[in-house]
Amino acid sequence: MAKFDMGAAWDDAMALVKAHLPLTSILAGIFLFLPGMALALLGPVPLTPPNDTTPDQLLTLLIADMRQQLPWLLFVAVASTLGSVAILRLWLARAGTSVGEALTFAILMIPTLIGIFVIQSILFGLAFLLLIIPMIYLIGRFAAVYPLLADRELKNPVAALHGSWRLTQGNGWRIALFVVLFMVVLLVVSAITGGITSVFGTQGSFGHLVGSAINSAVSAAFGLLNTAVIASIYRQLTIRAEGGVFA
């Protein structure tokens, strides 16, 4: 079995973004940028513990903060997932598709996406209990799930997960390393950007608006790149398995 080529996958991801930017920028703006802006401008202010907080008080504060943030975080997660699936449909549909058709496709896939989320959550949770290494491996084996359902119009979540598992056979660790390296870069750049923009002003100020726009733009850019990365993984594996489907 041919080994997964990280360099080729990255080059293909960049080519995908550049070739389809006019169309994908619309979906990225709506589903990746605007939800982040809504969270920053309309969401609850994070709770800040005082200096003399005890461990028990800190835990209570963290739980309270998570409760108020959770609905907004779920909203952002759902929006970004729908946007990513719509973008994947634009990139991978074999007969071609429009932005409206791609968006409709993503919405109709919501039941399938919920099923995938539930199954993956259980599997990743079990893997986490077995220490983090199995969880990293699962990242590699399930990397092709969303591109697979976008390309093949799979309605069965189990079929999508099984298809990704089959497609990534023999390359799980290589793909996991590729995805994890990308995530590390994402976290570092996001942390640096957030640190810089945090001094722009408090919530409600013009500086906070500017900082939120910058943070949301960076997040949207990485969201688009992440979608391109998993699309390139799928394209490479599918071409090798089936002989030039996307060539």
XYZ file of C-alpha atoms in Angstrom, residues 16-173:
158
model
C -7.740 23.758 -3.657
C -7.988 26.981 -1.659
C -6.514 29.117 -4.455
C -8.539 27.540 -7.253
C -11.934 27.885 -5.568
C -11.444 30.935 -3.337
C -14.173 33.139 -4.927
C -16.853 30.531 -4.173
C -15.551 29.156 -0.895
C -14.944 32.626 0.546
C -18.722 33.181 0.543
C -19.372 30.067 2.609
C -16.332 30.678 4.819
C -17.540 34.196 5.543
C -21.052 33.078 6.475
C -20.264 29.894 8.406
C -16.725 30.395 9.714
C -16.268 34.166 10.158
C -19.693 35.503 11.197
C -20.388 32.928 13.969
C -17.063 33.831 15.580
C -17.935 37.515 15.413
C -21.365 36.820 16.919
C -19.769 34.936 19.805
C -17.239 37.703 20.446
C -19.715 40.591 20.250
C -22.970 39.072 21.523
C -21.834 36.140 23.631
C -21.392 36.198 27.416
C -18.339 37.865 28.919
C -15.919 35.209 30.256
C -15.945 35.037 34.044
C -12.657 36.160 35.600
C -11.676 34.811 39.036
C -10.427 37.288 41.678
C -6.872 37.017 42.961
C -7.811 35.355 46.255
C -9.958 32.600 44.708
C -9.724 29.208 46.404
C -9.485 25.993 44.333
C -13.117 25.131 45.101
C -14.284 28.609 44.112
C -12.213 28.442 40.934
C -13.802 25.129 39.976
C -17.283 26.537 40.609
C -16.448 29.584 38.501
C -15.116 27.466 35.636
C -18.263 25.326 35.632
C -20.475 28.429 35.632
C -18.457 29.933 32.780
C -18.715 26.735 30.745
C -22.481 26.646 31.231
C -22.930 30.167 29.907
C -20.499 29.634 27.024
C -21.698 26.177 25.942
C -24.760 27.217 23.854
C -22.637 29.707 21.934
C -19.814 27.230 21.416
C -22.307 24.668 20.105
C -23.711 27.287 17.726
C -20.226 28.032 16.367
C -19.419 24.310 16.074
C -22.636 23.524 14.180
C -22.170 26.482 11.827
C -18.541 25.621 11.096
C -19.394 21.963 10.460
C -22.177 22.852 8.017
C -19.881 25.329 6.281
C -17.076 22.786 6.010
C -19.371 20.119 4.552
C -20.780 22.619 2.033
C -17.246 23.638 1.015
C -16.220 19.989 0.680
C -19.249 19.421 -1.542
C -18.150 22.306 -3.768
C -14.656 20.878 -4.052
C -15.453 17.179 -4.383
C -18.799 16.903 -6.208
C -17.969 14.947 -9.350
C -20.658 16.569 -11.493
C -20.019 20.083 -10.183
C -22.358 22.078 -7.980
C -23.333 25.629 -7.045
C -22.999 27.361 -3.687
C -26.752 27.023 -3.104
C -26.754 23.326 -3.966
C -23.742 22.712 -1.716
C -25.455 24.490 1.166
C -28.674 22.516 0.651
C -26.641 19.322 0.609
C -24.987 20.220 3.940
C -28.352 20.977 5.576
C -29.846 17.680 4.377
C -26.837 15.904 5.869
C -27.565 17.163 9.409
C -29.014 13.819 10.651
C -25.945 12.007 9.305
C -23.603 14.550 10.892
C -25.341 14.123 14.246
C -24.923 10.356 13.996
C -21.232 10.723 13.152
C -20.748 13.121 16.068
C -22.362 10.726 18.550
C -20.385 7.686 17.376
C -17.088 9.576 17.194
C -17.642 11.098 20.634
C -18.091 7.631 22.135
C -15.036 6.225 20.347
C -12.804 9.206 21.152
C -14.000 9.150 24.759
C -13.088 5.482 25.115
C -9.732 6.110 23.424
C -9.022 8.991 25.806
C -9.638 6.731 28.786
C -6.975 4.410 27.352
C -4.526 7.350 27.381
C -4.247 9.880 24.571
C -2.282 7.777 22.038
C -5.290 5.758 20.746
C -7.247 9.001 20.381
C -4.520 10.464 18.151
C -4.632 7.317 16.025
C -8.399 7.675 15.588
C -7.861 11.228 14.301
C -5.905 9.734 11.412
C -8.328 6.914 10.706
C -11.416 9.164 10.670
C -9.844 12.078 8.767
C -11.683 11.177 5.554
C -15.194 10.903 7.031
C -16.560 14.315 5.992
C -14.934 14.361 2.522
C -16.240 10.847 1.932
C -19.855 11.721 2.728
C -19.562 14.951 0.693
C -18.253 13.066 -2.343
C -20.378 9.916 -2.146
C -23.525 11.446 -0.594
C -23.464 8.866 2.187
C -26.495 9.117 4.465
C -25.438 6.308 6.804
C -22.982 7.566 9.464
C -21.625 4.058 10.030
C -20.901 3.708 6.302
C -19.011 7.023 6.321
C -16.928 6.006 9.342
C -16.252 2.546 7.906
C -15.316 4.049 4.545
C -12.795 6.381 6.160
C -11.361 3.506 8.193
C -10.915 1.421 5.039
C -9.477 4.286 3.004
C -6.880 5.257 5.619
C -5.731 1.689 6.258
C -1.942 1.549 6.598
C -1.655 5.342 6.841
C -3.386 6.123 10.142
C -0.319 7.369 12.000
